Tab-separated table of C-alpha atoms and ligand atoms in Angstrom:
chain	number	residue	atom	x	y	z
A	1	MET	CA	13.788	-24.362	23.973
A	2	GLU	CA	16.778	-22.267	22.779
A	3	PHE	CA	16.736	-20.544	19.485
A	4	ASN	CA	20.097	-19.205	17.697
A	5	ASP	CA	19.951	-17.828	14.435
A	6	THR	CA	23.204	-16.908	13.440
A	7	TYR	CA	24.816	-14.145	11.039
A	8	ARG	CA	25.739	-17.650	9.137
A	9	HIS	CA	22.260	-18.773	9.115
A	10	LYS	CA	21.015	-15.355	7.808
A	11	GLY	CA	23.721	-15.618	4.968
A	12	LEU	CA	22.894	-18.898	4.304
A	13	ARG	CA	18.996	-18.455	4.093
A	14	LYS	CA	19.678	-15.506	1.939
A	15	ARG	CA	21.883	-17.513	-0.897
A	16	LEU	CA	18.869	-20.098	-0.727
A	17	LEU	CA	16.252	-17.815	-1.501
A	18	GLU	CA	18.687	-15.976	-4.327
A	19	ASP	CA	18.208	-19.869	-5.510
A	20	LEU	CA	14.783	-19.729	-5.465
A	21	ARG	CA	14.291	-16.630	-7.096
A	22	GLU	CA	16.093	-17.857	-9.829
A	23	MET	CA	14.218	-21.249	-10.193
A	24	GLY	CA	11.048	-19.099	-10.591
A	25	ILE	CA	9.785	-18.033	-7.459
A	26	GLN	CA	8.328	-14.183	-7.985
A	27	ASP	CA	6.021	-13.352	-4.864
A	28	GLN	CA	8.369	-11.248	-2.672
A	29	ARG	CA	5.862	-11.371	0.363
A	30	VAL	CA	6.713	-15.087	0.340
A	31	LEU	CA	10.416	-15.078	0.007
A	32	GLU	CA	10.589	-12.354	2.619
A	33	ALA	CA	8.148	-14.822	4.815
A	34	MET	CA	10.792	-17.461	4.334
A	35	TYR	CA	13.605	-14.791	5.355
A	36	ASN	CA	11.821	-14.602	8.356
A	37	VAL	CA	11.643	-18.176	9.498
A	38	PRO	CA	14.714	-19.866	10.629
A	39	ARG	CA	14.300	-23.330	8.973
A	40	HIS	CA	17.300	-24.826	11.177
A	41	TYR	CA	15.076	-25.088	13.885
A	42	PHE	CA	12.452	-27.480	12.725
A	43	LEU	CA	15.067	-30.151	11.874
A	44	SER	CA	16.942	-31.946	14.223
A	45	SER	CA	20.579	-30.990	14.906
A	46	ALA	CA	21.818	-33.811	12.751
A	47	PHE	CA	20.732	-31.584	9.535
A	48	LEU	CA	21.852	-28.222	11.478
A	49	GLU	CA	24.583	-27.931	8.414
A	50	PHE	CA	22.210	-28.835	5.682
A	51	ALA	CA	19.116	-26.885	6.925
A	52	TYR	CA	19.326	-24.497	3.581
A	53	ASP	CA	20.050	-26.838	1.131
A	54	ASN	CA	17.263	-26.870	-1.433
A	55	LYS	CA	16.266	-30.734	0.010
A	56	ALA	CA	13.509	-32.535	2.163
A	57	PHE	CA	14.964	-34.047	5.028
A	58	GLN	CA	13.631	-36.856	7.620
A	59	ILE	CA	11.587	-35.260	10.549
A	60	GLY	CA	10.808	-38.508	12.098
A	61	ALA	CA	7.418	-40.928	11.882
A	62	GLY	CA	8.815	-41.831	8.187
A	63	GLN	CA	7.927	-38.066	7.291
A	64	THR	CA	9.834	-35.235	5.716
A	65	ILE	CA	10.045	-31.570	5.916
A	66	SER	CA	9.234	-30.461	2.721
A	67	GLN	CA	12.021	-28.845	-0.197
A	68	PRO	CA	12.077	-24.848	0.275
A	69	TYR	CA	11.590	-24.442	-3.515
A	70	THR	CA	8.386	-26.755	-2.780
A	71	VAL	CA	7.374	-24.422	0.247
A	72	ALA	CA	7.767	-21.533	-1.603
A	73	ARG	CA	6.048	-22.740	-4.703
A	74	GLN	CA	2.938	-24.074	-2.859
A	75	THR	CA	2.724	-20.949	-0.718
A	76	GLU	CA	2.997	-18.357	-3.828
A	77	LEU	CA	0.153	-20.499	-5.744
A	78	LEU	CA	-2.021	-19.813	-2.218
A	79	CYS	CA	-2.268	-15.889	-3.485
A	80	LEU	CA	-2.394	-15.072	0.609
A	81	GLU	CA	-4.539	-12.094	1.536
A	82	LYS	CA	-3.540	-10.936	5.259
A	83	GLY	CA	-6.409	-12.333	7.414
A	84	ASP	CA	-6.943	-15.623	4.968
A	85	LYS	CA	-8.400	-18.385	6.991
A	86	VAL	CA	-6.082	-20.952	5.542
A	87	LEU	CA	-6.586	-24.945	6.425
A	88	GLU	CA	-3.227	-26.759	5.751
A	89	ILE	CA	-3.400	-30.989	5.314
A	90	GLY	CA	0.127	-32.358	6.792
A	91	THR	CA	1.605	-30.004	9.501
A	92	GLY	CA	4.650	-32.268	9.655
A	93	SER	CA	7.703	-30.290	10.986
A	94	GLY	CA	5.744	-27.191	10.987
A	95	TYR	CA	7.965	-25.102	8.714
A	96	GLN	CA	5.206	-24.603	6.548
A	97	THR	CA	2.318	-23.496	8.976
A	98	ALA	CA	5.366	-20.858	10.378
A	99	VAL	CA	5.539	-19.565	7.037
A	100	LEU	CA	1.713	-19.423	6.562
A	101	CYS	CA	1.445	-17.652	9.818
A	102	GLU	CA	4.511	-15.490	8.986
A	103	MET	CA	2.597	-13.936	5.697
A	104	GLY	CA	-0.520	-13.119	8.510
A	105	ALA	CA	-2.800	-16.008	7.582
A	106	LYS	CA	-5.224	-17.556	10.306
A	107	VAL	CA	-4.371	-21.095	10.150
A	108	TRP	CA	-5.733	-24.483	11.369
A	109	SER	CA	-3.439	-27.446	10.733
A	110	ILE	CA	-4.354	-31.072	10.892
A	111	GLU	CA	-1.571	-33.936	11.190
A	112	ARG	CA	-2.293	-37.829	11.497
A	113	GLN	CA	1.130	-38.707	13.160
A	114	LYS	CA	1.035	-38.343	16.927
A	115	GLU	CA	4.594	-38.195	17.273
A	116	LEU	CA	5.208	-35.105	14.836
A	117	TYR	CA	1.694	-33.455	16.438
A	118	ASP	CA	3.077	-33.640	19.750
A	119	LYS	CA	6.836	-32.475	18.953
A	120	THR	CA	5.500	-29.449	16.624
A	121	CYS	CA	3.056	-28.155	19.200
A	122	PRO	CA	5.493	-26.562	21.505
A	123	LEU	CA	7.983	-25.598	19.151
A	124	ILE	CA	5.556	-23.700	17.367
A	125	LYS	CA	4.734	-21.912	20.357
A	126	ALA	CA	7.547	-21.444	21.690
A	127	LEU	CA	8.419	-19.652	17.917
A	128	GLY	CA	5.395	-17.513	19.062
A	129	TYR	CA	3.221	-18.560	16.251
A	130	ARG	CA	-0.726	-19.110	17.004
A	131	PRO	CA	-2.224	-21.434	14.669
A	132	GLN	CA	-4.483	-24.277	16.121
A	133	LEU	CA	-3.327	-27.385	15.444
A	134	TYR	CA	-4.755	-30.982	15.320
A	135	TYR	CA	-4.288	-34.568	15.708
A	136	GLY	CA	-6.534	-35.786	13.245
A	137	ASP	CA	-6.974	-37.481	9.793
A	138	GLY	CA	-7.198	-34.208	7.039
A	139	TYR	CA	-9.107	-36.094	4.623
A	140	LYS	CA	-12.342	-34.940	6.990
A	141	GLY	CA	-11.015	-31.330	6.533
A	142	LYS	CA	-11.624	-29.681	9.948
A	143	PRO	CA	-16.058	-28.275	9.365
A	144	ALA	CA	-16.158	-26.649	12.755
A	145	PHE	CA	-14.091	-23.726	11.419
A	146	ALA	CA	-15.566	-23.723	7.733
A	147	PRO	CA	-15.331	-22.254	5.249
A	148	TYR	CA	-11.536	-21.485	4.632
A	149	ASP	CA	-10.502	-19.106	1.878
A	150	LYS	CA	-7.151	-21.197	1.224
A	151	MET	CA	-6.233	-24.430	1.368
A	152	ILE	CA	-2.997	-26.418	1.430
A	153	VAL	CA	-2.162	-29.886	1.239
A	154	THR	CA	1.515	-30.995	1.654
A	155	CYS	CA	1.084	-34.869	1.418
A	156	GLY	CA	0.620	-36.754	-2.060
A	157	ALA	CA	-3.322	-37.172	-2.537
A	158	PRO	CA	-4.713	-40.103	-4.335
A	159	GLN	CA	-7.843	-37.680	-4.881
A	160	ILE	CA	-8.998	-34.752	-4.065
A	161	PRO	CA	-11.110	-35.081	-0.550
A	162	GLU	CA	-14.883	-34.208	-1.241
A	163	ALA	CA	-14.817	-32.899	2.300
A	164	LEU	CA	-11.896	-30.663	1.219
A	165	LEU	CA	-14.420	-29.239	-1.309
A	166	GLN	CA	-17.068	-28.603	0.691
A	167	GLN	CA	-15.009	-26.608	3.058
A	168	LEU	CA	-13.673	-24.241	0.664
A	169	ALA	CA	-14.989	-20.681	0.352
A	170	VAL	CA	-16.439	-19.825	-2.656
A	171	GLY	CA	-13.723	-17.609	-4.502
A	172	GLY	CA	-11.306	-19.560	-2.505
A	173	ARG	CA	-8.632	-21.401	-3.795
A	174	LEU	CA	-6.955	-25.225	-3.091
A	175	ILE	CA	-3.477	-26.258	-3.884
A	176	ILE	CA	-2.782	-30.133	-3.773
A	177	PRO	CA	-0.190	-32.397	-5.176
A	178	VAL	CA	-2.482	-35.228	-6.516
A	179	GLY	CA	-1.159	-38.635	-7.825
A	180	GLU	CA	-0.342	-42.204	-6.433
A	181	GLY	CA	3.197	-42.339	-8.343
A	182	ARG	CA	6.590	-41.638	-6.882
A	183	THR	CA	5.545	-38.074	-8.266
A	184	GLN	CA	2.402	-36.229	-8.158
A	185	ARG	CA	0.720	-33.112	-10.510
A	186	MET	CA	0.481	-29.955	-8.273
A	187	ILE	CA	-3.587	-29.103	-8.721
A	188	GLU	CA	-5.085	-25.340	-8.189
A	189	LEU	CA	-8.398	-25.691	-7.756
A	190	ARG	CA	-10.838	-22.725	-7.521
A	191	LYS	CA	-14.186	-22.464	-6.169
A	192	ASN	CA	-16.280	-20.648	-8.362
A	193	GLY	CA	-19.504	-21.524	-7.027
A	194	PRO	CA	-21.096	-24.121	-4.732
A	195	THR	CA	-20.162	-26.952	-6.800
A	196	ASP	CA	-18.623	-25.235	-9.714
A	197	PHE	CA	-14.636	-25.334	-9.739
A	198	SER	CA	-12.041	-24.764	-12.210
A	199	ARG	CA	-8.792	-26.317	-12.376
A	200	LYS	CA	-5.071	-25.475	-13.253
A	201	GLU	CA	-1.927	-28.062	-13.101
A	202	HIS	CA	1.614	-26.720	-12.085
A	203	GLY	CA	3.988	-29.234	-13.250
A	204	ASP	CA	5.620	-32.604	-11.069
A	205	PHE	CA	6.284	-32.415	-7.078
A	206	ALA	CA	7.125	-35.763	-4.991
A	207	PHE	CA	5.617	-35.935	-1.372
A	208	VAL	CA	4.893	-38.523	1.227
A	209	PRO	CA	1.495	-40.082	0.356
A	210	MET	CA	-1.791	-39.032	2.094
A	211	LEU	CA	-2.898	-41.383	4.614
A	212	SER	CA	-6.003	-41.969	5.434
A	213	ASP	CA	-7.164	-42.375	9.418
A	214	ARG	CA	-4.730	-41.669	12.144
A	215	ALA	CA	-1.548	-43.194	12.865
A	216	ARG	CA	-1.736	-45.218	16.223
B	1	SAH	N1	4.407	-29.088	5.975
B	1	SAH	C1	4.673	-30.237	6.507
B	1	SAH	C2	5.421	-31.613	5.500
B	1	SAH	C3	5.477	-32.610	6.076
B	1	SAH	S1	5.080	-33.920	5.342
B	1	SAH	C4	6.472	-29.243	6.698
B	1	SAH	O1	6.950	-28.435	6.562
B	1	SAH	O2	7.431	-29.980	7.386
B	1	SAH	C5	3.373	-34.031	4.745
B	1	SAH	C6	3.021	-34.518	6.288
B	1	SAH	O3	1.752	-34.979	6.309
B	1	SAH	C7	3.654	-35.910	6.879
B	1	SAH	O4	3.883	-35.142	8.334
B	1	SAH	C8	2.515	-37.001	6.931
B	1	SAH	O5	2.268	-37.828	8.710
B	1	SAH	C9	1.100	-35.505	7.083
B	1	SAH	N2	-0.041	-36.684	6.449
B	1	SAH	C10	-0.183	-37.567	5.742
B	1	SAH	N3	-1.445	-37.897	5.503
B	1	SAH	C11	-2.430	-37.290	6.576
B	1	SAH	C12	-3.795	-37.374	6.582
B	1	SAH	N4	-4.577	-37.928	6.336
B	1	SAH	N5	-4.086	-36.225	7.816
B	1	SAH	C13	-3.340	-35.246	8.113
B	1	SAH	N6	-1.743	-35.174	7.912
B	1	SAH	C14	-1.333	-36.241	6.831
């Protein structure tokens, strides 16, 4: 794999990050991490010219890489601390995964499309990141490594999966878009005790749906 991050890419990235700041992203660490991860590595070369537009793009298997604003907002809502154990549902292109790694999180990420899992594993490794990637169904979480300090779901869930609530650490936080329509509400859940959760909403976003079971 060949990676080429030119001055032009860096310039476009800077401009995108200024736009995100104007749209309300305040966490400087998130913006820095997004500066350090060249988004154009995660898109097919057909979209190279548009990699730093604030838009979602097709990544294969009918899926999309999230819009940069969405990545920034979800990451900001996680309130990451260095060394946090993070479970991500919906690896997709691996872009969000790379941003989490860049912020010093230990990442476990699950993808249900084999085609994307097979494509993203070598890319993320070649870029030097070391998350644990799995092909599987995110509805089940990854109990073997629970509890997780933070969880991020990057597909629209019809409801909050019970397994994720169980695998979240007390004091932990889950950021998940919930809803079955064209848009979902961004929900922040905090786990105050084994069965005690508090909930906040953070506006409407549009995601591809979270589907159950593995794709064949
Ligand atoms: N974070 C990704 C977003 C990809 S879109 C990125 O930045 O590129 C959401 C992804 O969630 C898709 O790849 C889709 O295949 C995956 N997905 C949908 N349902 C899932 C499930 N039940 N378990 C794991 N992944 C799922």
